[in-house]
Coordinates of C-alpha atoms in Angstrom, one line a residue:
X1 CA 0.0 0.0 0.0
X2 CA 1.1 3.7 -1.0
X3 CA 1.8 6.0 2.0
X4 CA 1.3 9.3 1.6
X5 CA 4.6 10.9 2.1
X6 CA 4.2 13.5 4.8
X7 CA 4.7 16.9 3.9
X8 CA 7.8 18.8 3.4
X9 CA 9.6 20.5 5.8
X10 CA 8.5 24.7 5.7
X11 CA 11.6 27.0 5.8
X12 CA 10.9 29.7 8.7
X13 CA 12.7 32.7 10.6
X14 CA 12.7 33.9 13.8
X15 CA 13.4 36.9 16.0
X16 CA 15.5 35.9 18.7
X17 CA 15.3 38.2 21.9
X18 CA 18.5 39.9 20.5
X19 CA 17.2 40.7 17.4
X20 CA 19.3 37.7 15.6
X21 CA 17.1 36.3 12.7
X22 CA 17.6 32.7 12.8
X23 CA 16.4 30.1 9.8
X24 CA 15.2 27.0 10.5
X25 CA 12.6 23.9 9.1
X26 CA 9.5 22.8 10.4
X27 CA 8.0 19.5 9.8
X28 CA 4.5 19.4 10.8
X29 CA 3.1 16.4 12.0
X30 CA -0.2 15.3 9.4
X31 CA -2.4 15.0 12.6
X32 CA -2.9 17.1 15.4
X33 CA -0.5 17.0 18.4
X34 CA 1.1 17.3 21.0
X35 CA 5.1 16.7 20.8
X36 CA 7.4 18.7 19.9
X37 CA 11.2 17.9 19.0
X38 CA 13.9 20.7 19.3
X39 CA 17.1 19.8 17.1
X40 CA 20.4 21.6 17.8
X41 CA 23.0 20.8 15.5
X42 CA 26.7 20.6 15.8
X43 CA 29.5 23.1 14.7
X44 CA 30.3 23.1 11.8
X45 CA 27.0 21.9 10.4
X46 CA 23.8 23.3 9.8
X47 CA 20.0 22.1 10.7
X48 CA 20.4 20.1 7.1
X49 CA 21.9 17.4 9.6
X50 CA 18.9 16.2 10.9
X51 CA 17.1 16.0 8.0
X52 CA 16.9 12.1 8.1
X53 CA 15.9 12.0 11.9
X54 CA 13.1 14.9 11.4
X55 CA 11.5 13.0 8.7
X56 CA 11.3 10.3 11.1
X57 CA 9.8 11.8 13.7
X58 CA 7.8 14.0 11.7
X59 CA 6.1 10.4 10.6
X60 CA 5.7 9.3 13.9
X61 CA 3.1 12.2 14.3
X62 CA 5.9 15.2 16.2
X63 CA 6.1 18.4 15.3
X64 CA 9.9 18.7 14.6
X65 CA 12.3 22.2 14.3
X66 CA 15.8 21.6 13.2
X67 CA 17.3 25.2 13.2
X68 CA 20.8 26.7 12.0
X69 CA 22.2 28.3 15.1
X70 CA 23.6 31.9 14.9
X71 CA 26.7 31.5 12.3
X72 CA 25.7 28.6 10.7
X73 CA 23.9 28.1 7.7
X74 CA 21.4 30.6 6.7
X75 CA 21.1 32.3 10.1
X76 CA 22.5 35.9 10.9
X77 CA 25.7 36.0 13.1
X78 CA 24.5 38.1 15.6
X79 CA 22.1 41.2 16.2
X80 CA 22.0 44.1 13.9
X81 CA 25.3 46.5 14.2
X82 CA 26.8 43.9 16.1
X83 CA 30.9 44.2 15.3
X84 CA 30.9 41.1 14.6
X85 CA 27.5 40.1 13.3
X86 CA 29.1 37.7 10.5
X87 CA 25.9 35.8 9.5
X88 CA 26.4 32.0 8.4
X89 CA 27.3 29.4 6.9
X90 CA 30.7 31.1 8.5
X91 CA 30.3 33.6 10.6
X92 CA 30.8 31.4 13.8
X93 CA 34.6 30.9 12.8
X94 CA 35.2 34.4 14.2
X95 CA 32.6 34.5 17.5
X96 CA 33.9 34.6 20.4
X97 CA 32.7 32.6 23.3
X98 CA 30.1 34.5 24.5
X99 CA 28.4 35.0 20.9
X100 CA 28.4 31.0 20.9
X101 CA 26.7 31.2 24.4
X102 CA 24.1 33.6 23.1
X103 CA 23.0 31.1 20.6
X104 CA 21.0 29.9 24.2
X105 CA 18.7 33.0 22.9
X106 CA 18.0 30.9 19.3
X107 CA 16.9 28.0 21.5
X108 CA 14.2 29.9 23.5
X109 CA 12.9 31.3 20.4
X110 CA 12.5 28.4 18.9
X111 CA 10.8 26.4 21.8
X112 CA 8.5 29.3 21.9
X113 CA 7.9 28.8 18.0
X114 CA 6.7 24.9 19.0
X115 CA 4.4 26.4 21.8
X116 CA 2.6 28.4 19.3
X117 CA 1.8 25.4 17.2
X118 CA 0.2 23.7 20.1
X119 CA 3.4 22.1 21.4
X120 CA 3.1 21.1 25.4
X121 CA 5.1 18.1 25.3
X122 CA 9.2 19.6 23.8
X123 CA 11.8 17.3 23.8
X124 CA 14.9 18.4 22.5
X125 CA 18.3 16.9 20.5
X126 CA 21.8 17.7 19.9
X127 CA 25.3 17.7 18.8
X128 CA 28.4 18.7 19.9
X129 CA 27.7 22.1 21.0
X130 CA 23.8 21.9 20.3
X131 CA 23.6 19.0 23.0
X132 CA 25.6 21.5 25.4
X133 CA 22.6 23.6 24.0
X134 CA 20.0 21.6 24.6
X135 CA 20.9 20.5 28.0
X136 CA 20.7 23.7 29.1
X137 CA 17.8 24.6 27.9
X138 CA 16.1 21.3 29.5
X139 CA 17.7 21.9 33.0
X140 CA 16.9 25.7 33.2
X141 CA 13.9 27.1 30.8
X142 CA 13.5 30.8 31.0
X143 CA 10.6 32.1 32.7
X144 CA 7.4 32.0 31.4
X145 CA 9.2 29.6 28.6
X146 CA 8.3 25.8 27.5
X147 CA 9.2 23.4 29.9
X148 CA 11.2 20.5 28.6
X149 CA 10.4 16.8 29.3
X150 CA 13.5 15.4 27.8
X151 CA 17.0 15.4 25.5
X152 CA 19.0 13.2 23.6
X153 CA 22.8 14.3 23.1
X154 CA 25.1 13.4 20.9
X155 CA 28.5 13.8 21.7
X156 CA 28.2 16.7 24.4
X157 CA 31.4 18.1 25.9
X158 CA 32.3 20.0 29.8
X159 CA 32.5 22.8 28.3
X160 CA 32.2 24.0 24.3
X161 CA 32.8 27.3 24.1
X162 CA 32.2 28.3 27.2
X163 CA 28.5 26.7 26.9
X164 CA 28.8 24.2 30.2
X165 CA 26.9 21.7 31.3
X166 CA 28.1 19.7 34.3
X167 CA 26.0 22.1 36.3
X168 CA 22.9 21.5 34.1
X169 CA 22.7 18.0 34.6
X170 CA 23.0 18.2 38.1
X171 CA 19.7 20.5 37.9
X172 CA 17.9 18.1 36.6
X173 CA 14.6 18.0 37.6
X174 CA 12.0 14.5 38.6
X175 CA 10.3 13.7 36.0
X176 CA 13.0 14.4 33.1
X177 CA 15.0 12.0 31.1
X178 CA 18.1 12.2 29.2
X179 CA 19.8 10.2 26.8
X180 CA 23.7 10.3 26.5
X181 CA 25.7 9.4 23.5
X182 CA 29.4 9.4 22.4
X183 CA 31.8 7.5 20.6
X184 CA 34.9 5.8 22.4
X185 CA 36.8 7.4 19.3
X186 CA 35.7 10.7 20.7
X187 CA 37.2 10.3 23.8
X188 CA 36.9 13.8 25.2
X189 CA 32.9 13.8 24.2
X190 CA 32.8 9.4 26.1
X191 CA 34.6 10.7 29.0
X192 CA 31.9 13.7 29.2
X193 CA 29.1 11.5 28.8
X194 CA 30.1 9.3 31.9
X195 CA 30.6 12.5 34.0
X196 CA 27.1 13.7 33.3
X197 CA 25.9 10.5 33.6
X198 CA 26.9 9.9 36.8
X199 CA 25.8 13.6 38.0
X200 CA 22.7 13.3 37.2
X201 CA 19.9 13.9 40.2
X202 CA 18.1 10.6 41.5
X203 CA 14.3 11.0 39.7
X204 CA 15.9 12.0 36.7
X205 CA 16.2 8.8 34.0
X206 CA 19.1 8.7 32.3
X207 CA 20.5 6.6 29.5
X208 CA 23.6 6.0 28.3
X209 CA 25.5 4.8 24.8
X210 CA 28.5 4.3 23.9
X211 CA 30.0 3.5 20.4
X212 CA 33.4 2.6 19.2
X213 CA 33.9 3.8 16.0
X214 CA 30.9 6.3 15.1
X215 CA 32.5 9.7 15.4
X216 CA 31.1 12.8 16.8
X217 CA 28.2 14.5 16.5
X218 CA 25.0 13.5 13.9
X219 CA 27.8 11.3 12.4
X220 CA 26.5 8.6 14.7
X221 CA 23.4 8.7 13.1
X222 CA 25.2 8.7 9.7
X223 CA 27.7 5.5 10.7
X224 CA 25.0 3.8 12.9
X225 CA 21.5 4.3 10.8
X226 CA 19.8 1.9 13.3
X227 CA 20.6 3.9 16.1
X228 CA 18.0 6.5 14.8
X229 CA 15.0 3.7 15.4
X230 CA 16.3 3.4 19.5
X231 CA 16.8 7.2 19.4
X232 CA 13.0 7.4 17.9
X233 CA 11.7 4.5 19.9
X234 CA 13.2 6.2 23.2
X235 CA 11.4 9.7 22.8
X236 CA 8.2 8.2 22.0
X237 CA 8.6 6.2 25.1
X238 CA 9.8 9.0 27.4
X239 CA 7.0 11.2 26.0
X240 CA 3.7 9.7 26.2

């Protein structure tokens, strides 16, 4: 039997806080709902990364935003008459570590995009930097923001850029769960993921992977496709 193919992805901008305009693509589930997925990517990609995994999720009936962080891709660098407000697909080369950390502001904007769609339910994932991101964002929401119920992160770090996040998983809150992935080739990312592992709160659930051989970042989902089914199989279980 023919599937209908679900429909694709719709390119949209947002106004971060700071005035940044940040691009990203929705994939709107065909029925309504209520779960939203966040997806952060890693440096130097762009929100193309996810592409496979948002389709995926998009099927499963989620509304999905993958979004190209401040620098990257077709996003602007930073706000308007910034010094250095060097747009993307390069402009992050030349941030410093505080324009990375502001890139928190593109996260808020866009949970608050999946709120207005009818989101109550967010999830978030990332790489590299963009699980540092989302981690973050799950531990501490701004006021008045989208809580998050949960995160998957591939190949986090202590500290990128100055964007930390032993602290964050520590805040963890009852209730929330986390998935933590890295590659053993990666060592700096798999001795991370122990660390935040093992700091995590009790009443938080917490997962954790580790490959050999399958890089860092989304090129764990390129090296080990069938990771994506657990990945997609654990959100839908974490978020009922």
């Amino acid at each position: 039997a023919s599937q209908t193919a679900p429909p694709m992805p719709q390119r949209i901008e947002l106004k971060t806080k700071d005035g940044v305009s940040v691009i990203g693509d929705y994939y709107a589930p065909s029925q309504a709902s209520v779960k939203g997925l966040l997806l952060l990517h890693m440096m130097p990609a762009d929100r193309t990364s996810w592409n496979a995994f948002a389709g995926r999720m998009q099927a499963a009936g989620w509304h999905v935003l993958a979004i190209d962080l401040r620098g990257h891709g077709e996003s602007q660098g930073g706000p308007p008459g910034a010094s250095l407000a060097k747009g993307g697909p390069d402009g992050y080369r030349s941030f410093s570590d505080a324009e990375h950390q502001a890139s928190a502001s593109d996260v808020e904007a866009s949970a608050e995009f999946l709120k207005s769609k009818g989101v109550t339910a967010l999830s978030l994932g990332g790489a590299s930097i963009g699980a540092n991101l989302a981690l973050a964002y799950l531990a501490d929401p701004p006021a008045g923001g989208l809580d998050a119920k949960a995160a998957f992160l591939l190949s986090p770090g202590l500290d990128y850029r100055g964007v930390k996040t032993e602290s964050a998983a520590r805040d963890l809150k009852p209730g929330q769960s986390v998935y933590y992935v890295a590659s053993r080739d990666d060592q700096y990312s798999a001795d991370t993921i122990q660390q935040l592992y093992d700091a995590a709160p009790a009443g938080a659930a917490k997962d954790i992977k580790f490959f050999e051989t399958a890089g860092h970042g989304t090129t764990v989902f390129e090296r080990e496709p069938g990771f994506m089914d657990e990945m997609a199989s654990w959100l839908q279980n974490v978020t009922p």
